[in-house]
Amino acid sequence: MNGAGTWSIIIADDEAIIREGIRTAIAWEQLGLTVVGEAEDGEEALELALAHQVDIMLVDLSMPIMNGLTLIRHIHEQLPSCRIIIITGHDEFSYAQEAIKLEVTDYILKPVNPEHLTEVLEEVISRLENDHTQQNLMQAASKQIEKHIDLLRDRFCLDWMRGELSLDEIREQLMFLHLPQHEISAVCVLRWPELSSGETLYSQRDRQLLLFAIENIALECLGEKECIHFRDYDEYLVFLLQKQPPDHMLQHLIQSVQDYLNIQVLICCEPNKQGMEELHSVYQQAKSNINRDWKLSPLIKQAKEWVQAHYMDQQLSLEKAAKSLNVSPVYLSRLFKQETGRSFIHYLTYVRMKRAIDLLHGSDLPIHEIAQQIGYDTQHYFSTAFKKTIGLSPNQYRKSKVD
């Protein structure tokens, strides 16, 4: 469509008398058309069409230099939105049928009947206007989507974490919303307890600014350029990561938030052993763990910190921990299970396996050295525990991360 709000058209026929007859016989302006050029051969018609980005072409099939069929092929390739009406004689009808296979809009038999051509042009204009309207609607919709892309991404992630989407829907939405499509190896949930408890003295505006700042610090510390992240309905920050972050990275994140914002946060990062479709269960587990940790008694918090500081000790035991904390083993065991939902030994194994994953992924240490560094006296004992927990042997896990 040209600047005047009318559709542009080119008449291409090697006979000047036919071109003149068509030009003078049709009420172009009344139809909302402007003849922007005439051509006596296919080559000239192609140049004019591209120069004017023409909307409609009347094309004679029998033209010199470049015949009508060749012209139509070029137009389809270089100006696919252009509508083509072919002009043909009775003796060229088989030729016209070949042109029709090229998806021309319509054809007119010679001698050209002005009334019939007008009807054909009206039909073509109607299709162009419908296409134009549809294109405008699509562009408007696209602008709205782009404008609200962050809200759409958050809504998708929330639906995903509720387990409401199939694998095909997840992949389709990831592509549509321009989100990373790699597999997710870990789900990290970050909580600002002061906000969740309702005891904060910050205004709503300041709370949102601080959440935004926490999110930025977390993204920088986690170090993934292509990270899917969002806030859930409870204002928890959720990060879906391609790689399982090591413990020291998570500690650095917590310390950075403390240093820059003077805020205490909790973070729980759960490895994903399942596919994209079941990621919501990993998210729920991470959230459950972080909520449980928030409510821990001082003794159990101390016990967990003690385990994290001494897990490499091959002689570490419940009795040794209880003695260090000045409580009885029976009391520590019962309270630990009651508050964390798992036994003391299970938690010790969990801490050791997390450290083993860090070393398998981030170092070239042989398996027997990794076993010793995380508190196992033999490689066999470590490998058995690792396979029982992770589902793969240490060697298989290391190889899978390289592949």
PDB file of N, CA, C and O in Angstrom, residues 153 156-158 160-161 170 174 179-180 182-189 219 222 224-230 237-245 269-270 272 276 279-280 282-284 286:
ATOM      1  N   ARG A 153       6.213 -14.339  31.126  1.00  0.00           N
ATOM      2  CA  ARG A 153       7.227 -15.312  31.564  1.00  0.00           C
ATOM      3  C   ARG A 153       6.972 -15.763  32.996  1.00  0.00           C
ATOM      4  O   ARG A 153       7.058 -16.956  33.305  1.00  0.00           O
ATOM      5  N   PHE A 156       3.977 -18.087  33.081  1.00  0.00           N
ATOM      6  CA  PHE A 156       4.351 -19.413  32.577  1.00  0.00           C
ATOM      7  C   PHE A 156       5.111 -20.195  33.648  1.00  0.00           C
ATOM      8  O   PHE A 156       4.836 -21.378  33.897  1.00  0.00           O
ATOM      9  N   CYS A 157       6.101 -19.545  34.273  1.00  0.00           N
ATOM     10  CA  CYS A 157       6.915 -20.233  35.286  1.00  0.00           C
ATOM     11  C   CYS A 157       6.053 -20.684  36.469  1.00  0.00           C
ATOM     12  O   CYS A 157       6.242 -21.788  36.998  1.00  0.00           O
ATOM     13  N   LEU A 158       5.093 -19.860  36.870  1.00  0.00           N
ATOM     14  CA  LEU A 158       4.214 -20.226  37.981  1.00  0.00           C
ATOM     15  C   LEU A 158       3.335 -21.427  37.610  1.00  0.00           C
ATOM     16  O   LEU A 158       3.143 -22.341  38.416  1.00  0.00           O
ATOM     17  N   TRP A 160       4.115 -23.651  35.376  1.00  0.00           N
ATOM     18  CA  TRP A 160       5.072 -24.767  35.274  1.00  0.00           C
ATOM     19  C   TRP A 160       5.346 -25.357  36.659  1.00  0.00           C
ATOM     20  O   TRP A 160       5.306 -26.576  36.847  1.00  0.00           O
ATOM     21  N   MET A 161       5.604 -24.489  37.633  1.00  0.00           N
ATOM     22  CA  MET A 161       5.933 -24.961  38.977  1.00  0.00           C
ATOM     23  C   MET A 161       4.723 -25.527  39.721  1.00  0.00           C
ATOM     24  O   MET A 161       4.876 -26.156  40.755  1.00  0.00           O
ATOM     25  N   ILE A 170       5.567 -27.024  27.799  1.00  0.00           N
ATOM     26  CA  ILE A 170       6.735 -26.361  28.399  1.00  0.00           C
ATOM     27  C   ILE A 170       7.707 -25.941  27.313  1.00  0.00           C
ATOM     28  O   ILE A 170       8.158 -24.786  27.268  1.00  0.00           O
ATOM     29  N   LEU A 174       8.702 -22.097  26.283  1.00  0.00           N
ATOM     30  CA  LEU A 174      10.094 -21.662  26.385  1.00  0.00           C
ATOM     31  C   LEU A 174      10.537 -20.996  25.088  1.00  0.00           C
ATOM     32  O   LEU A 174      11.183 -19.948  25.094  1.00  0.00           O
ATOM     33  N   LEU A 179      12.947 -18.009  26.122  1.00  0.00           N
ATOM     34  CA  LEU A 179      13.650 -18.430  27.329  1.00  0.00           C
ATOM     35  C   LEU A 179      14.621 -19.560  26.975  1.00  0.00           C
ATOM     36  O   LEU A 179      14.406 -20.284  26.007  1.00  0.00           O
ATOM     37  N   PRO A 180      15.695 -19.724  27.757  1.00  0.00           N
ATOM     38  CA  PRO A 180      16.651 -20.812  27.489  1.00  0.00           C
ATOM     39  C   PRO A 180      15.953 -22.168  27.469  1.00  0.00           C
ATOM     40  O   PRO A 180      15.076 -22.430  28.307  1.00  0.00           O
ATOM     41  N   HIS A 182      17.667 -25.168  27.525  1.00  0.00           N
ATOM     42  CA  HIS A 182      18.543 -26.235  27.992  1.00  0.00           C
ATOM     43  C   HIS A 182      17.893 -26.992  29.158  1.00  0.00           C
ATOM     44  O   HIS A 182      16.956 -26.517  29.797  1.00  0.00           O
ATOM     45  N   GLU A 183      18.416 -28.172  29.454  1.00  0.00           N
ATOM     46  CA  GLU A 183      17.906 -28.948  30.575  1.00  0.00           C
ATOM     47  C   GLU A 183      18.243 -28.242  31.893  1.00  0.00           C
ATOM     48  O   GLU A 183      19.258 -27.569  32.011  1.00  0.00           O
ATOM     49  N   ILE A 184      17.383 -28.418  32.873  1.00  0.00           N
ATOM     50  CA  ILE A 184      17.582 -27.795  34.181  1.00  0.00           C
ATOM     51  C   ILE A 184      18.230 -28.816  35.118  1.00  0.00           C
ATOM     52  O   ILE A 184      17.684 -29.890  35.348  1.00  0.00           O
ATOM     53  N   SER A 185      19.414 -28.451  35.666  1.00  0.00           N
ATOM     54  CA  SER A 185      20.126 -29.356  36.571  1.00  0.00           C
ATOM     55  C   SER A 185      19.857 -29.066  38.039  1.00  0.00           C
ATOM     56  O   SER A 185      20.124 -29.909  38.890  1.00  0.00           O
ATOM     57  N   ALA A 186      19.394 -27.865  38.341  1.00  0.00           N
ATOM     58  CA  ALA A 186      19.162 -27.518  39.743  1.00  0.00           C
ATOM     59  C   ALA A 186      18.091 -26.442  39.863  1.00  0.00           C
ATOM     60  O   ALA A 186      17.952 -25.588  38.994  1.00  0.00           O
ATOM     61  N   VAL A 187      17.339 -26.503  40.958  1.00  0.00           N
ATOM     62  CA  VAL A 187      16.345 -25.482  41.285  1.00  0.00           C
ATOM     63  C   VAL A 187      16.770 -24.836  42.598  1.00  0.00           C
ATOM     64  O   VAL A 187      16.902 -25.522  43.620  1.00  0.00           O
ATOM     65  N   CYS A 188      16.998 -23.528  42.560  1.00  0.00           N
ATOM     66  CA  CYS A 188      17.380 -22.785  43.765  1.00  0.00           C
ATOM     67  C   CYS A 188      16.228 -21.869  44.182  1.00  0.00           C
ATOM     68  O   CYS A 188      15.683 -21.150  43.345  1.00  0.00           O
ATOM     69  N   VAL A 189      15.909 -21.914  45.452  1.00  0.00           N
ATOM     70  CA  VAL A 189      14.869 -21.049  46.010  1.00  0.00           C
ATOM     71  C   VAL A 189      15.516 -20.159  47.058  1.00  0.00           C
ATOM     72  O   VAL A 189      16.217 -20.651  47.954  1.00  0.00           O
ATOM     73  N   LEU A 219      21.796 -13.367  40.749  1.00  0.00           N
ATOM     74  CA  LEU A 219      22.116 -13.702  39.365  1.00  0.00           C
ATOM     75  C   LEU A 219      23.605 -13.526  39.087  1.00  0.00           C
ATOM     76  O   LEU A 219      24.219 -14.339  38.384  1.00  0.00           O
ATOM     77  N   LEU A 222      25.471 -16.423  40.968  1.00  0.00           N
ATOM     78  CA  LEU A 222      25.231 -17.743  40.364  1.00  0.00           C
ATOM     79  C   LEU A 222      25.934 -17.889  39.022  1.00  0.00           C
ATOM     80  O   LEU A 222      26.216 -18.994  38.577  1.00  0.00           O
ATOM     81  N   GLU A 224      25.190 -17.537  35.815  1.00  0.00           N
ATOM     82  CA  GLU A 224      24.624 -18.078  34.575  1.00  0.00           C
ATOM     83  C   GLU A 224      23.976 -16.955  33.777  1.00  0.00           C
ATOM     84  O   GLU A 224      23.047 -16.300  34.249  1.00  0.00           O
ATOM     85  N   LYS A 225      24.478 -16.741  32.558  1.00  0.00           N
ATOM     86  CA  LYS A 225      23.924 -15.691  31.718  1.00  0.00           C
ATOM     87  C   LYS A 225      22.510 -16.032  31.269  1.00  0.00           C
ATOM     88  O   LYS A 225      21.654 -15.174  31.156  1.00  0.00           O
ATOM     89  N   GLU A 226      22.284 -17.311  30.991  1.00  0.00           N
ATOM     90  CA  GLU A 226      20.958 -17.755  30.544  1.00  0.00           C
ATOM     91  C   GLU A 226      20.280 -18.514  31.681  1.00  0.00           C
ATOM     92  O   GLU A 226      20.299 -19.728  31.737  1.00  0.00           O
ATOM     93  N   CYS A 227      19.718 -17.766  32.585  1.00  0.00           N
ATOM     94  CA  CYS A 227      19.070 -18.364  33.761  1.00  0.00           C
ATOM     95  C   CYS A 227      17.596 -17.989  33.774  1.00  0.00           C
ATOM     96  O   CYS A 227      17.249 -16.822  33.650  1.00  0.00           O
ATOM     97  N   ILE A 228      16.735 -18.981  33.916  1.00  0.00           N
ATOM     98  CA  ILE A 228      15.299 -18.707  34.066  1.00  0.00           C
ATOM     99  C   ILE A 228      15.050 -18.381  35.538  1.00  0.00           C
ATOM    100  O   ILE A 228      15.404 -19.163  36.422  1.00  0.00           O
ATOM    101  N   HIS A 229      14.482 -17.211  35.807  1.00  0.00           N
ATOM    102  CA  HIS A 229      14.244 -16.824  37.195  1.00  0.00           C
ATOM    103  C   HIS A 229      12.917 -16.078  37.296  1.00  0.00           C
ATOM    104  O   HIS A 229      12.477 -15.416  36.351  1.00  0.00           O
ATOM    105  N   PHE A 230      12.291 -16.170  38.453  1.00  0.00           N
ATOM    106  CA  PHE A 230      10.997 -15.529  38.668  1.00  0.00           C
ATOM    107  C   PHE A 230      10.714 -15.449  40.164  1.00  0.00           C
ATOM    108  O   PHE A 230      11.435 -16.036  40.977  1.00  0.00           O
ATOM    109  N   LEU A 237      12.292 -15.971  45.573  1.00  0.00           N
ATOM    110  CA  LEU A 237      13.008 -15.874  44.297  1.00  0.00           C
ATOM    111  C   LEU A 237      13.421 -17.277  43.877  1.00  0.00           C
ATOM    112  O   LEU A 237      14.016 -18.018  44.669  1.00  0.00           O
ATOM    113  N   VAL A 238      13.101 -17.621  42.639  1.00  0.00           N
ATOM    114  CA  VAL A 238      13.356 -18.972  42.142  1.00  0.00           C
ATOM    115  C   VAL A 238      14.287 -18.893  40.935  1.00  0.00           C
ATOM    116  O   VAL A 238      14.066 -18.079  40.026  1.00  0.00           O
ATOM    117  N   PHE A 239      15.313 -19.750  40.923  1.00  0.00           N
ATOM    118  CA  PHE A 239      16.292 -19.773  39.842  1.00  0.00           C
ATOM    119  C   PHE A 239      16.388 -21.200  39.309  1.00  0.00           C
ATOM    120  O   PHE A 239      16.661 -22.136  40.074  1.00  0.00           O
ATOM    121  N   LEU A 240      16.134 -21.359  38.017  1.00  0.00           N
ATOM    122  CA  LEU A 240      16.236 -22.666  37.362  1.00  0.00           C
ATOM    123  C   LEU A 240      17.564 -22.693  36.613  1.00  0.00           C
ATOM    124  O   LEU A 240      17.741 -21.985  35.617  1.00  0.00           O
ATOM    125  N   LEU A 241      18.496 -23.499  37.086  1.00  0.00           N
ATOM    126  CA  LEU A 241      19.879 -23.416  36.638  1.00  0.00           C
ATOM    127  C   LEU A 241      20.310 -24.588  35.772  1.00  0.00           C
ATOM    128  O   LEU A 241      19.855 -25.724  35.952  1.00  0.00           O
ATOM    129  N   GLN A 242      21.222 -24.288  34.854  1.00  0.00           N
ATOM    130  CA  GLN A 242      21.771 -25.314  33.974  1.00  0.00           C
ATOM    131  C   GLN A 242      22.803 -26.176  34.703  1.00  0.00           C
ATOM    132  O   GLN A 242      22.994 -27.340  34.388  1.00  0.00           O
ATOM    133  N   LYS A 243      23.474 -25.566  35.701  1.00  0.00           N
ATOM    134  CA  LYS A 243      24.497 -26.282  36.462  1.00  0.00           C
ATOM    135  C   LYS A 243      24.191 -26.189  37.955  1.00  0.00           C
ATOM    136  O   LYS A 243      23.716 -25.170  38.436  1.00  0.00           O
ATOM    137  N   GLN A 244      24.489 -27.273  38.668  1.00  0.00           N
ATOM    138  CA  GLN A 244      24.337 -27.269  40.120  1.00  0.00           C
ATOM    139  C   GLN A 244      25.415 -26.377  40.733  1.00  0.00           C
ATOM    140  O   GLN A 244      26.603 -26.620  40.564  1.00  0.00           O
ATOM    141  N   PRO A 245      25.039 -25.303  41.430  1.00  0.00           N
ATOM    142  CA  PRO A 245      26.068 -24.425  42.003  1.00  0.00           C
ATOM    143  C   PRO A 245      26.741 -25.068  43.208  1.00  0.00           C
ATOM    144  O   PRO A 245      26.065 -25.711  44.022  1.00  0.00           O
ATOM    145  N   CYS A 269      19.195 -25.140  47.348  1.00  0.00           N
ATOM    146  CA  CYS A 269      19.392 -25.536  45.950  1.00  0.00           C
ATOM    147  C   CYS A 269      19.265 -27.049  45.849  1.00  0.00           C
ATOM    148  O   CYS A 269      20.056 -27.787  46.446  1.00  0.00           O
ATOM    149  N   GLU A 270      18.276 -27.509  45.117  1.00  0.00           N
ATOM    150  CA  GLU A 270      18.023 -28.942  44.971  1.00  0.00           C
ATOM    151  C   GLU A 270      18.425 -29.423  43.586  1.00  0.00           C
ATOM    152  O   GLU A 270      18.041 -28.812  42.575  1.00  0.00           O
ATOM    153  N   ASN A 272      18.238 -31.543  40.205  1.00  0.00           N
ATOM    154  CA  ASN A 272      17.101 -32.085  39.456  1.00  0.00           C
ATOM    155  C   ASN A 272      17.502 -33.396  38.796  1.00  0.00           C
ATOM    156  O   ASN A 272      18.316 -33.424  37.879  1.00  0.00           O
ATOM    157  N   MET A 276      12.011 -32.043  32.582  1.00  0.00           N
ATOM    158  CA  MET A 276      11.404 -30.718  32.668  1.00  0.00           C
ATOM    159  C   MET A 276       9.968 -30.790  33.186  1.00  0.00           C
ATOM    160  O   MET A 276       9.506 -29.908  33.895  1.00  0.00           O
ATOM    161  N   LEU A 279       9.765 -30.945  37.014  1.00  0.00           N
ATOM    162  CA  LEU A 279      10.591 -29.966  37.730  1.00  0.00           C
ATOM    163  C   LEU A 279       9.840 -29.340  38.895  1.00  0.00           C
ATOM    164  O   LEU A 279      10.443 -28.925  39.888  1.00  0.00           O
ATOM    165  N   HIS A 280       8.536 -29.279  38.787  1.00  0.00           N
ATOM    166  CA  HIS A 280       7.730 -28.659  39.851  1.00  0.00           C
ATOM    167  C   HIS A 280       7.908 -29.374  41.183  1.00  0.00           C
ATOM    168  O   HIS A 280       7.870 -28.753  42.244  1.00  0.00           O
ATOM    169  N   VAL A 282      10.683 -30.797  42.237  1.00  0.00           N
ATOM    170  CA  VAL A 282      11.991 -30.372  42.762  1.00  0.00           C
ATOM    171  C   VAL A 282      11.847 -28.984  43.402  1.00  0.00           C
ATOM    172  O   VAL A 282      12.400 -28.713  44.466  1.00  0.00           O
ATOM    173  N   TYR A 283      11.102 -28.121  42.742  1.00  0.00           N
ATOM    174  CA  TYR A 283      10.836 -26.774  43.266  1.00  0.00           C
ATOM    175  C   TYR A 283      10.113 -26.861  44.610  1.00  0.00           C
ATOM    176  O   TYR A 283      10.473 -26.177  45.576  1.00  0.00           O
ATOM    177  N   GLN A 284       9.103 -27.710  44.695  1.00  0.00           N
ATOM    178  CA  GLN A 284       8.347 -27.859  45.945  1.00  0.00           C
ATOM    179  C   GLN A 284       9.232 -28.398  47.060  1.00  0.00           C
ATOM    180  O   GLN A 284       9.126 -27.974  48.216  1.00  0.00           O
ATOM    181  N   ALA A 286      12.546 -27.984  47.286  1.00  0.00           N
ATOM    182  CA  ALA A 286      13.453 -26.896  47.686  1.00  0.00           C
ATOM    183  C   ALA A 286      12.738 -25.913  48.603  1.00  0.00           C
ATOM    184  O   ALA A 286      13.295 -25.444  49.605  1.00  0.00           O
TER     185      ALA A 286
END
